[in-house]
PDB file of C-alpha atoms in Angstrom:
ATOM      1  CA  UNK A   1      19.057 100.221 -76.593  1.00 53.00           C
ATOM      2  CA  UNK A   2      17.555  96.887 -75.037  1.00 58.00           C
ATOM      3  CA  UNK A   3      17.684  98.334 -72.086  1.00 60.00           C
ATOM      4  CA  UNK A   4      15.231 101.265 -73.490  1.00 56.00           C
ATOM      5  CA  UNK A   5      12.958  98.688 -75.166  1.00 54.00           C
ATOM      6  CA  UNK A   6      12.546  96.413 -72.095  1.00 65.00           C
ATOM      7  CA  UNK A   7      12.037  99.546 -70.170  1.00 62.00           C
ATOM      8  CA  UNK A   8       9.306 100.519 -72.553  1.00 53.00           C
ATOM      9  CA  UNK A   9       7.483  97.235 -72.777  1.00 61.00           C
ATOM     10  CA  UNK A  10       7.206  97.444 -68.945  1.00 56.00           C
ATOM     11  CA  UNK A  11       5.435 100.892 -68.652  1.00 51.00           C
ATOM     12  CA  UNK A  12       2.859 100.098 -71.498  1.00 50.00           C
ATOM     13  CA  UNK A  13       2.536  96.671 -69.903  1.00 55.00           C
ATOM     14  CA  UNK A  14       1.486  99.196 -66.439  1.00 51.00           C
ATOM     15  CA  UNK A  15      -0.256 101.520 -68.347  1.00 49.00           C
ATOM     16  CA  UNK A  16      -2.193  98.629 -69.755  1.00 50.00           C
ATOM     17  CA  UNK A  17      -2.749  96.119 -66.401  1.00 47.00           C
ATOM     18  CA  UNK A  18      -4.166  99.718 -64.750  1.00 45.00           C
ATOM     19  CA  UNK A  19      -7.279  99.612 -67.296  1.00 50.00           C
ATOM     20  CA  UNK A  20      -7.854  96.287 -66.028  1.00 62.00           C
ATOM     21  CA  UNK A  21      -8.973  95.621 -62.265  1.00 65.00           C
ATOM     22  CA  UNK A  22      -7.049  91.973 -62.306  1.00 65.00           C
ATOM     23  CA  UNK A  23      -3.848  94.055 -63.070  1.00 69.00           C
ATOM     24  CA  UNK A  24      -4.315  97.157 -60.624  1.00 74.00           C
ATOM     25  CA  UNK A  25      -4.462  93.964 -58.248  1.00 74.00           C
ATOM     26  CA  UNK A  26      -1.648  92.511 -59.119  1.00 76.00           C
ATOM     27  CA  UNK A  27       0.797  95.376 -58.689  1.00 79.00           C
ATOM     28  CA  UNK A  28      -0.822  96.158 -55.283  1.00 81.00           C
ATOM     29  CA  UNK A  29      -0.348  92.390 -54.624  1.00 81.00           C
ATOM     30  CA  UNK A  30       3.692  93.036 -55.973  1.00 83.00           C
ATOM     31  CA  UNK A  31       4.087  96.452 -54.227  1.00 86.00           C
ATOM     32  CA  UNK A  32       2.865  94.239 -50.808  1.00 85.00           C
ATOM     33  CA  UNK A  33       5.317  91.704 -51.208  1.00 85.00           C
ATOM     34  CA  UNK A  34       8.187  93.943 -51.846  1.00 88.00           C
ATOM     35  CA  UNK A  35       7.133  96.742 -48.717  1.00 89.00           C
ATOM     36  CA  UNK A  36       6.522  93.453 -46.351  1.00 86.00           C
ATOM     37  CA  UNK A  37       9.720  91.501 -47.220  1.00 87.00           C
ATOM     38  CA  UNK A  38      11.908  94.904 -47.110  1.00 89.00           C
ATOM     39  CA  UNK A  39      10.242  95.686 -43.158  1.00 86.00           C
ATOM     40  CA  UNK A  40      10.874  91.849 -42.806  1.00 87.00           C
ATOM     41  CA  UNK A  41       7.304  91.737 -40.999  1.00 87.00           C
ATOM     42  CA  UNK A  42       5.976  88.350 -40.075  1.00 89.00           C
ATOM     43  CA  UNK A  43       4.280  85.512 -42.187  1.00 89.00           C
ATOM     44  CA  UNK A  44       1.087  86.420 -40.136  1.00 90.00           C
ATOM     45  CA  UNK A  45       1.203  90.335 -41.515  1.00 91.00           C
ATOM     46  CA  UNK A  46       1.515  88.707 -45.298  1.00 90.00           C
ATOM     47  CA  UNK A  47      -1.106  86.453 -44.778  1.00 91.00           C
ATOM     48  CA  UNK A  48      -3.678  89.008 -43.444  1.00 91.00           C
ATOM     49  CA  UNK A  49      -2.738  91.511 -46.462  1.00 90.00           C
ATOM     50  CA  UNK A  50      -2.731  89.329 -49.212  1.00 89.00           C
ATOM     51  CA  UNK A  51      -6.564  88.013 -47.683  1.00 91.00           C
ATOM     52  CA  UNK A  52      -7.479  91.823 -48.289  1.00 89.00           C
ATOM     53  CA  UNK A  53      -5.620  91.554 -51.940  1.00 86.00           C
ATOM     54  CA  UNK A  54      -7.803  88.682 -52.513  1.00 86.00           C
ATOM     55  CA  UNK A  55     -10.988  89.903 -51.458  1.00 87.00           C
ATOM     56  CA  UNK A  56     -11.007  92.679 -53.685  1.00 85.00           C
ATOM     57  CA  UNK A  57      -9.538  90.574 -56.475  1.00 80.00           C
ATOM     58  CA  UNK A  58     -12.915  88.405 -55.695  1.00 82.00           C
ATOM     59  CA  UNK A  59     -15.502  91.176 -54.874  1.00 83.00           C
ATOM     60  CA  UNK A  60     -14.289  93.500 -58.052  1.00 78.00           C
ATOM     61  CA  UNK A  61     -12.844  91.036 -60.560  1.00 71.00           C
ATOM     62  CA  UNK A  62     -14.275  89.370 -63.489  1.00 67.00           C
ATOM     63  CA  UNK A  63     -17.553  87.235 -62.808  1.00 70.00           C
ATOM     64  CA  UNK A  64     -17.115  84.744 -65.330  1.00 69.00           C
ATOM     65  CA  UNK A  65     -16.798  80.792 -64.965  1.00 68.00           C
ATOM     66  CA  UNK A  66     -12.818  80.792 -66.037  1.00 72.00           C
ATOM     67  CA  UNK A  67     -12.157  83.782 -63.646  1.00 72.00           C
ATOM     68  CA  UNK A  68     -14.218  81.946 -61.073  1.00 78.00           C
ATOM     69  CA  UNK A  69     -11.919  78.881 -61.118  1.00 82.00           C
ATOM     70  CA  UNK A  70      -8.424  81.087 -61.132  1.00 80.00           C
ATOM     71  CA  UNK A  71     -10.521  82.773 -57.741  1.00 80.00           C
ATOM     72  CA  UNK A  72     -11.239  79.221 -56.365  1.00 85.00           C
ATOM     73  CA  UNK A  73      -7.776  78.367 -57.189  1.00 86.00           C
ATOM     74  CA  UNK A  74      -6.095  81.956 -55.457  1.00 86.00           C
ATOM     75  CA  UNK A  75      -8.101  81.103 -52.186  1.00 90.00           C
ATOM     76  CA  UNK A  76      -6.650  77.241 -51.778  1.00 90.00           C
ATOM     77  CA  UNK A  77      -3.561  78.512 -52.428  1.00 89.00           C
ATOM     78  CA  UNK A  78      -3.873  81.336 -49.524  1.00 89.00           C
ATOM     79  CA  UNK A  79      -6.284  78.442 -47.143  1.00 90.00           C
ATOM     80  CA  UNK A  80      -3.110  76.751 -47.050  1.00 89.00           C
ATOM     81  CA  UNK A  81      -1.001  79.634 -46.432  1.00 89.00           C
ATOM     82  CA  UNK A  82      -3.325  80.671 -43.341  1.00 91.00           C
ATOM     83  CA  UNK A  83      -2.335  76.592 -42.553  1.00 90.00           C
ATOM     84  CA  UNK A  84       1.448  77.750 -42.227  1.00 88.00           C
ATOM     85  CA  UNK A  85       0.616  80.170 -39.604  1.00 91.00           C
ATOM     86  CA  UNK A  86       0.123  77.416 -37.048  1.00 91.00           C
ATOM     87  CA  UNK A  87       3.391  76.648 -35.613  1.00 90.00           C
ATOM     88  CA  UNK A  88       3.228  73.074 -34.993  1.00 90.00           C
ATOM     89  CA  UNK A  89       1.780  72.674 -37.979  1.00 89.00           C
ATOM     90  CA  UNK A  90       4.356  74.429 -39.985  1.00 89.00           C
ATOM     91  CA  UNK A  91       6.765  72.319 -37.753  1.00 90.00           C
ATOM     92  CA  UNK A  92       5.799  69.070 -38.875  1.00 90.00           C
ATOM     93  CA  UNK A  93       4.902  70.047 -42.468  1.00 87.00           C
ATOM     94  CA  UNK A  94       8.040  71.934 -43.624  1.00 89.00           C
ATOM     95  CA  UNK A  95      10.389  72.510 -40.928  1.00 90.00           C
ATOM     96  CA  UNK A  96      11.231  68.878 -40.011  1.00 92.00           C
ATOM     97  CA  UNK A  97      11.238  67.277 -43.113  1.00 92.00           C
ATOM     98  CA  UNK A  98      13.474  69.748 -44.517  1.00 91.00           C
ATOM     99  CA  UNK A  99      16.156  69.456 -41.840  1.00 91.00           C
ATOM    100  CA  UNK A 100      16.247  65.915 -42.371  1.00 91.00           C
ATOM    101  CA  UNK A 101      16.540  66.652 -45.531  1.00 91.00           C
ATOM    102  CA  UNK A 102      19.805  68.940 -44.657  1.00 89.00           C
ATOM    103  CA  UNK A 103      21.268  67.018 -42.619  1.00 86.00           C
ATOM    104  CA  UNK A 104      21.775  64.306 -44.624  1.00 87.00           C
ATOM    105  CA  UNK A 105      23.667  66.301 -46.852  1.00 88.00           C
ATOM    106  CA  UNK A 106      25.899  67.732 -44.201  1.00 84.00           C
ATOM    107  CA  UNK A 107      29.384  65.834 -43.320  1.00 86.00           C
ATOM    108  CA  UNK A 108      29.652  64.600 -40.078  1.00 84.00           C
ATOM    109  CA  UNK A 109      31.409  66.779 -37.379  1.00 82.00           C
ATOM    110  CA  UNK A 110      34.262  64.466 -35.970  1.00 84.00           C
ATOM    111  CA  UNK A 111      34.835  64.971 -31.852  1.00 84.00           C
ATOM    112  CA  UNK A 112      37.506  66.836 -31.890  1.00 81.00           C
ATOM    113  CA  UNK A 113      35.883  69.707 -34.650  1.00 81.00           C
ATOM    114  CA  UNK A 114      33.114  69.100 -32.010  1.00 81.00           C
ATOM    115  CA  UNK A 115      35.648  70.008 -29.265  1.00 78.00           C
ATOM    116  CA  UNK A 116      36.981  72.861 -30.817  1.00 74.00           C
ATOM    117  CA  UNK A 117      33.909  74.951 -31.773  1.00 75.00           C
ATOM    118  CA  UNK A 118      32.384  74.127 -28.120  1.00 77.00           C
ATOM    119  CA  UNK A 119      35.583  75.713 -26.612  1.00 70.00           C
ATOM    120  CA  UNK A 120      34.840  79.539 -27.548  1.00 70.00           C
ATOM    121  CA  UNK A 121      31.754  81.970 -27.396  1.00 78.00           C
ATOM    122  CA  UNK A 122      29.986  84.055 -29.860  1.00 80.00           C
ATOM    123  CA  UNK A 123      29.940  87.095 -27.675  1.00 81.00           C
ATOM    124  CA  UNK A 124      28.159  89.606 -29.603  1.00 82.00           C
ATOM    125  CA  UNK A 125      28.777  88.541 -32.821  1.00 84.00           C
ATOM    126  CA  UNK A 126      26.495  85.876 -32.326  1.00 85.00           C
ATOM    127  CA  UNK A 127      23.471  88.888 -31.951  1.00 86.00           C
ATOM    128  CA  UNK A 128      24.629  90.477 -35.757  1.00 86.00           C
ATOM    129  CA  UNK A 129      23.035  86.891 -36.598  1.00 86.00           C
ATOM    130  CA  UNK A 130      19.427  87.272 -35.097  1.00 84.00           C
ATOM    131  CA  UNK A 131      18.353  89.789 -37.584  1.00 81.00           C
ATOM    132  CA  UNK A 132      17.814  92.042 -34.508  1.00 84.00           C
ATOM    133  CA  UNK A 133      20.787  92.788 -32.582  1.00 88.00           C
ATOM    134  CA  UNK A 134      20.307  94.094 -29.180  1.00 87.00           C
ATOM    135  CA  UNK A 135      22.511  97.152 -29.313  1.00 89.00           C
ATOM    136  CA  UNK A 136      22.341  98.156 -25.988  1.00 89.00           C
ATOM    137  CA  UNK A 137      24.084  94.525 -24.759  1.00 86.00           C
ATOM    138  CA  UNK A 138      26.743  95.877 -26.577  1.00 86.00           C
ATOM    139  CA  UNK A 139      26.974  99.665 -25.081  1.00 88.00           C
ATOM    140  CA  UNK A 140      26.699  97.770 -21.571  1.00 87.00           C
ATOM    141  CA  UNK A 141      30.122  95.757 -22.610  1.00 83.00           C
ATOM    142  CA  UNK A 142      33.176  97.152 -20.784  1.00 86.00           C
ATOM    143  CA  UNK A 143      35.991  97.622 -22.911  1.00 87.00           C
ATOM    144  CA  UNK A 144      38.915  95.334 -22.459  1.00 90.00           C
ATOM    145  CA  UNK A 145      41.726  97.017 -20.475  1.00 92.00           C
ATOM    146  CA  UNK A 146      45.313  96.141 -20.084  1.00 94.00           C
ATOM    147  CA  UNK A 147      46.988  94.650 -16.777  1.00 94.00           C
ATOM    148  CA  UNK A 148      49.853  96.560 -15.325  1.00 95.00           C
ATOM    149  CA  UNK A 149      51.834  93.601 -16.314  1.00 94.00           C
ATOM    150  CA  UNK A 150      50.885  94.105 -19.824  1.00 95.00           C
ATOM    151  CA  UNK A 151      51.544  96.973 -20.398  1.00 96.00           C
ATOM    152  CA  UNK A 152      54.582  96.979 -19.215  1.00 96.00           C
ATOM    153  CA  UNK A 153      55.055  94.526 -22.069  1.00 96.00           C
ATOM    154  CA  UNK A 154      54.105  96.771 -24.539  1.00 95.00           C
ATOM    155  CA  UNK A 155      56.112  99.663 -23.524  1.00 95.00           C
ATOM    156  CA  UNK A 156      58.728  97.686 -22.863  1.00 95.00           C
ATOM    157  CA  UNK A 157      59.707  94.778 -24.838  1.00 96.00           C
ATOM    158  CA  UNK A 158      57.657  94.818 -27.229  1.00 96.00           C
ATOM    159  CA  UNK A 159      58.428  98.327 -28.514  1.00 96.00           C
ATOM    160  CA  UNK A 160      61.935  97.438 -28.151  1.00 96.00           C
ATOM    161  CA  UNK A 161      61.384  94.655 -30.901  1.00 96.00           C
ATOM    162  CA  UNK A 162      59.664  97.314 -33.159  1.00 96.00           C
ATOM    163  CA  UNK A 163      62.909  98.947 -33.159  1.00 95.00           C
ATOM    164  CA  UNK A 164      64.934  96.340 -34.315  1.00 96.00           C
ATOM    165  CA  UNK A 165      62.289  95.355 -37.466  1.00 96.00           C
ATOM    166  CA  UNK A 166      63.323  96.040 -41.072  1.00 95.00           C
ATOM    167  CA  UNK A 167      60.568  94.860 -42.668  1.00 95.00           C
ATOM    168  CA  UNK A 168      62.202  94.939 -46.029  1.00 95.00           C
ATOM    169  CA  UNK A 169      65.392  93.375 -45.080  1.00 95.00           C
ATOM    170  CA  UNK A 170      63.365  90.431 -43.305  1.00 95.00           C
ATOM    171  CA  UNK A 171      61.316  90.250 -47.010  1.00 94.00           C
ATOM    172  CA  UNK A 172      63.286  91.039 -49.905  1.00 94.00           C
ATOM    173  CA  UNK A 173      67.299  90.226 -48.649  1.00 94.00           C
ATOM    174  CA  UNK A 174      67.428  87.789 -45.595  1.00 93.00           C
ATOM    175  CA  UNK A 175      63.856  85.736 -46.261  1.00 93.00           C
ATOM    176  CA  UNK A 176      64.317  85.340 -42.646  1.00 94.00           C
ATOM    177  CA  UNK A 177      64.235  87.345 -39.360  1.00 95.00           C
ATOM    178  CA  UNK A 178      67.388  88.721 -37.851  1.00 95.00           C
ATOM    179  CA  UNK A 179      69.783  86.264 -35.233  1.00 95.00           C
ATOM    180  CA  UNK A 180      68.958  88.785 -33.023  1.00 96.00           C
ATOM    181  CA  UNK A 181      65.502  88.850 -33.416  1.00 96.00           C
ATOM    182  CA  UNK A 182      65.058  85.798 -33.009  1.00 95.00           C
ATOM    183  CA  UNK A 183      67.032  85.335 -29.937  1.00 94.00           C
ATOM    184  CA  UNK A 184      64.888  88.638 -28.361  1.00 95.00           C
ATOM    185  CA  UNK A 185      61.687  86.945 -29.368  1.00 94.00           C
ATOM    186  CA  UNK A 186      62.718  83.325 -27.555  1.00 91.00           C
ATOM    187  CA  UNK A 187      64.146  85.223 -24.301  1.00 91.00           C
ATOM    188  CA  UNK A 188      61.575  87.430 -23.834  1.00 92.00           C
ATOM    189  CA  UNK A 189      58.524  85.255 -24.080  1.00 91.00           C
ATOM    190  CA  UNK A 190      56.510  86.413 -26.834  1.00 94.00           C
ATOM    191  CA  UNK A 191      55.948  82.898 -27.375  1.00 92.00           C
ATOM    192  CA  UNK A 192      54.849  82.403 -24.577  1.00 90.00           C
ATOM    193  CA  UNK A 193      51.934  84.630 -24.155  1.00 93.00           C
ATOM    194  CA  UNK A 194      49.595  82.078 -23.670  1.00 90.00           C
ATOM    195  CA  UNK A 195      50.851  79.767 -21.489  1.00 90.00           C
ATOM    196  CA  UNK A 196      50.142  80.117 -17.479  1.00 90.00           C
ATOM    197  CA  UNK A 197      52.729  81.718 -15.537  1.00 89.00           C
ATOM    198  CA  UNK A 198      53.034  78.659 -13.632  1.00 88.00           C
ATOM    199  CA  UNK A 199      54.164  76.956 -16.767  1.00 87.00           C
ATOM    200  CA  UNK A 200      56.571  79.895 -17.369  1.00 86.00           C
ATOM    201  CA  UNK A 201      54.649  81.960 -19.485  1.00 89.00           C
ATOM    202  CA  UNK A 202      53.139  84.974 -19.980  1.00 91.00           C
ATOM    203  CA  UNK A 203      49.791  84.248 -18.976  1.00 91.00           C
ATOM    204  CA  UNK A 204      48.700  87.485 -21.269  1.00 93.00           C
ATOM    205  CA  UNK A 205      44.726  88.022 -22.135  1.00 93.00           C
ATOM    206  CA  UNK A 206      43.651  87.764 -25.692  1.00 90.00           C
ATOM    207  CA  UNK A 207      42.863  91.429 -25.556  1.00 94.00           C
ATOM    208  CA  UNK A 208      46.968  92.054 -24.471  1.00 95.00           C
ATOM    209  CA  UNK A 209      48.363  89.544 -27.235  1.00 94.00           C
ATOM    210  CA  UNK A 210      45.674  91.283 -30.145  1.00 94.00           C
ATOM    211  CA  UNK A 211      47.807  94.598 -28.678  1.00 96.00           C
ATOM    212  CA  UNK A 212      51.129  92.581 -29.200  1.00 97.00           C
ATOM    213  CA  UNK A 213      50.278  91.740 -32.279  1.00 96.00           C
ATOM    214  CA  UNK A 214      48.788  94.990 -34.071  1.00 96.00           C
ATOM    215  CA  UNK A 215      51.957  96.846 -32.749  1.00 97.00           C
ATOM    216  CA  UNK A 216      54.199  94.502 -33.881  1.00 97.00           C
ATOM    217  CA  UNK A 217      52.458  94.291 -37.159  1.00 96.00           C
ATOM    218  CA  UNK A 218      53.195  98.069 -37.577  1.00 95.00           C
ATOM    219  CA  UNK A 219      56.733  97.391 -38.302  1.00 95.00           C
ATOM    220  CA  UNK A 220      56.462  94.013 -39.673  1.00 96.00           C
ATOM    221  CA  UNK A 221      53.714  91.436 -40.905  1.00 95.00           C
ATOM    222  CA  UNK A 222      56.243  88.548 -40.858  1.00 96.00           C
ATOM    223  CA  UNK A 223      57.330  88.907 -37.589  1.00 96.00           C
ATOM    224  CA  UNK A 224      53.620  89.471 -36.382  1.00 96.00           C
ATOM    225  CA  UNK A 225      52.780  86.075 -38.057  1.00 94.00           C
ATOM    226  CA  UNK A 226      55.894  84.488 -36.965  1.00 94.00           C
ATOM    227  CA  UNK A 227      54.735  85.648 -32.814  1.00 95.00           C
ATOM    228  CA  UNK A 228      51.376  84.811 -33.401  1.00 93.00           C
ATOM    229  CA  UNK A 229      51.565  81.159 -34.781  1.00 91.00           C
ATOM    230  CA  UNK A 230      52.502  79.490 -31.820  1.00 89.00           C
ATOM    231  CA  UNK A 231      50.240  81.399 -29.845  1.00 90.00           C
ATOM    232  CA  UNK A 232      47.389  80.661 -31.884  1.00 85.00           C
ATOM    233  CA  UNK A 233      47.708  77.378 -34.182  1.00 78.00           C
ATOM    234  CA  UNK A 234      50.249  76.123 -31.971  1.00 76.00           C
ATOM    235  CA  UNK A 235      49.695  73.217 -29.376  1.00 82.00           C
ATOM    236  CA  UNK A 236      49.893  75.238 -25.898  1.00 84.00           C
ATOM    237  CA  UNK A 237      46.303  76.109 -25.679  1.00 82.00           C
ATOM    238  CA  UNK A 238      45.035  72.319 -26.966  1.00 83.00           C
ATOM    239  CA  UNK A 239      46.875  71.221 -23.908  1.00 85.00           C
ATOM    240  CA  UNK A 240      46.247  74.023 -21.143  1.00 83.00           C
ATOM    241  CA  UNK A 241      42.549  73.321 -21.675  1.00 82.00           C
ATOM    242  CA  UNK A 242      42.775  69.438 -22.216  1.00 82.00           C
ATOM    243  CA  UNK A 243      46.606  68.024 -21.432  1.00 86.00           C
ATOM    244  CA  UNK A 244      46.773  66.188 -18.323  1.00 87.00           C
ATOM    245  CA  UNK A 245      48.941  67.723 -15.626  1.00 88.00           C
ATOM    246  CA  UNK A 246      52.193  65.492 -16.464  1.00 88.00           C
ATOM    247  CA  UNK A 247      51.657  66.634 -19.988  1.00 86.00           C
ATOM    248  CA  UNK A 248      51.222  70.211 -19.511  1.00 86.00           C
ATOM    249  CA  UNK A 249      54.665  70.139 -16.863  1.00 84.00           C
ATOM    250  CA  UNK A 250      56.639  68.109 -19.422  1.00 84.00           C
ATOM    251  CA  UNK A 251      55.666  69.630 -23.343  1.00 83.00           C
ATOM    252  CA  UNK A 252      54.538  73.504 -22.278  1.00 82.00           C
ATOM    253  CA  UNK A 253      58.032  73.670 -20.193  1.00 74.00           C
ATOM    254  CA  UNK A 254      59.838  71.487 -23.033  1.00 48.00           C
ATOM    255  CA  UNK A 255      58.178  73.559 -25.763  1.00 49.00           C
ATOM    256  CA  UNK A 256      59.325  76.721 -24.192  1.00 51.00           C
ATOM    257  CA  UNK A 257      62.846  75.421 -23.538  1.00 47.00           C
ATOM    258  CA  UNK A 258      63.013  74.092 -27.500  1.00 48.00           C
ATOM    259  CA  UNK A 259      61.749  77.140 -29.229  1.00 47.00           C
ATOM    260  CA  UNK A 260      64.581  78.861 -26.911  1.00 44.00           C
ATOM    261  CA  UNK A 261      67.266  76.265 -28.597  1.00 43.00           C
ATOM    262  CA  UNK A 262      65.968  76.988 -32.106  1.00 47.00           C
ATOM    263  CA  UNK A 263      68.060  78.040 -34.409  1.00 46.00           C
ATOM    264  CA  UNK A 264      67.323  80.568 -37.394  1.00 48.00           C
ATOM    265  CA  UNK A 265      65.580  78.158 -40.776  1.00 48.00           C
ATOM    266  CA  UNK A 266      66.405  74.766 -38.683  1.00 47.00           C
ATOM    267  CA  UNK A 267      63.352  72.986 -37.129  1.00 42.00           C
ATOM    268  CA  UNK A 268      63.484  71.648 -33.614  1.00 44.00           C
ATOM    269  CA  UNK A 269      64.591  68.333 -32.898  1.00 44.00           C
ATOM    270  CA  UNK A 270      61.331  66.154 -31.753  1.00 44.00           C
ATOM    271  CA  UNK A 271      60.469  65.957 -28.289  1.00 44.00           C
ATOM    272  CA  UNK A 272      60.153  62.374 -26.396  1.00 49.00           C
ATOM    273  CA  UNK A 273      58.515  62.564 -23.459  1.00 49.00           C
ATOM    274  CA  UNK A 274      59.526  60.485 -20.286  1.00 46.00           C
ATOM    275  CA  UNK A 275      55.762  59.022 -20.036  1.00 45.00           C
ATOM    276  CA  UNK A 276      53.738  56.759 -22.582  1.00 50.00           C
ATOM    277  CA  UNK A 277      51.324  58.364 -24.492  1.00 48.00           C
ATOM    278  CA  UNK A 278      47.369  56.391 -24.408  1.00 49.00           C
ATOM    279  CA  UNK A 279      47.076  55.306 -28.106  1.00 47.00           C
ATOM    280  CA  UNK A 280      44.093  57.344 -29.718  1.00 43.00           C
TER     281      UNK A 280
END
């Protein structure tokens, strides 16, 4: 029922602005704004058509000395707005003073966030952000493929571990993985995907350990968690890309050789390596 009265009030209120030239005006002027903003055209295009909006408004609106000061008052409004179309001008008008503004109210990134979003690329993605991808950068990507190594891996192993998965029995009766699972997963290097070989690891691409992980996740989501923690959150890749060399020979060989000593539910004993470690 509201809705029908508010609905009705709206159509007289149309029927009534299109006796009057000020209100045929004024929906072309709404009608503009909402065809410009949904085409997303530039401040430029609005600026020219609402100029046109308000020379008719001026040439065919009322004469009189209150309608004369509202006119006065609509072409400040769009002198300024023809202001905003100068780039430096806009600049130093609204854009600067409102980042200040901003980033005052921001938290301060510490180094090592700073670190960590400087270590990866956008890619793509970072084009679905422009407003105007360019789709044909995309089509010109290759598509990831698989070393012979890899998938080897998948065939092999890794579909070997699918077979032993009961996801409900992991779930709902042990709460944990398998001995046996467990002892495949440490001897056969799925956590070790990311180190280099010449750490004793897999070496794998990110493409080959997504594939590890989707197939894996086919039988079981814990297991596919429990693989891809240490290859992801874990501290292998921290210190491939920014361990010194004694570090990377000592903890990525000693974190391989503890997670193969781990023992179902028991955490591994803490490692102490045979160098200092620089105080932060």
């Amino acid at each position: 029922m509201l809705g029908a009265v508010i609905s009705l009030i709206v159509v007289l209120a149309a029927a009534y602005a299109l006796t009057q030239i000020g209100g045929v005006i004024m929906l072309l002027f709404v009608a503009a704004v909402l065809f410009l903003a949904y085409r997303r055209l530039s401040l430029l295009t609005f600026t020219a058509t609402f100029t046109a909006l308000l020379a008719a408004y001026t040439w065919l609106g009322a004469s009189s000395a209150p309608a004369g000061l509202w006119k006065g008052f609509l072409w400040v409004l769009l002198t300024g707005l023809w202001l905003l179309n100068v780039r430096p001008l806009r600049k130093a008008l609204i854009t600067r003073p409102f980042m200040k503004t901003y980033l005052k109210l921001l938290p301060r990134m510490s180094q090592t966030e700073k670190e960590a979003l400087e270590a990866g690329t956008v890619w793509w993605d970072g084009e679905l952000f422009t407003g105007a991808p360019k789709w044909e950068k995309l089509l010109a990507a290759r598509p990831p493929q698989l070393s012979a190594a890899e998938q080897a891996f998948l065939d092999g192993p890794c579909e070997e571990l699918c077979g032993m998965l009961d996801e409900w029995n992991i779930t709902h009766e042990r709460a944990d993985l398998p001995p046996q699972v467990w002892e495949f997963l440490k001897t056969r290097g799925f956590f070790a995907m990311i180190i280099p070989k010449r750490y004793g690891g897999l070496e794998f691409s990110a493409y080959a350990h997504s594939c590890v992980l989707a197939k894996i996740a086919s039988r079981s989501a814990t297991t596919s968690s429990t693989v891809a923690v240490p290859n992801s959150l874990g501290p292998a890749e921290l210190l491939n890309h920014y361990g010194t060399e004694e570090q990377k020979n000592y903890y990525l060989h000693a974190g391989r050789r503890c997670r193969a000593s781990r023992s179902p539910g028991r955490a591994p004993a803490p490692m102490r390596p045979p160098f200092p470690i620089p105080a932060s």
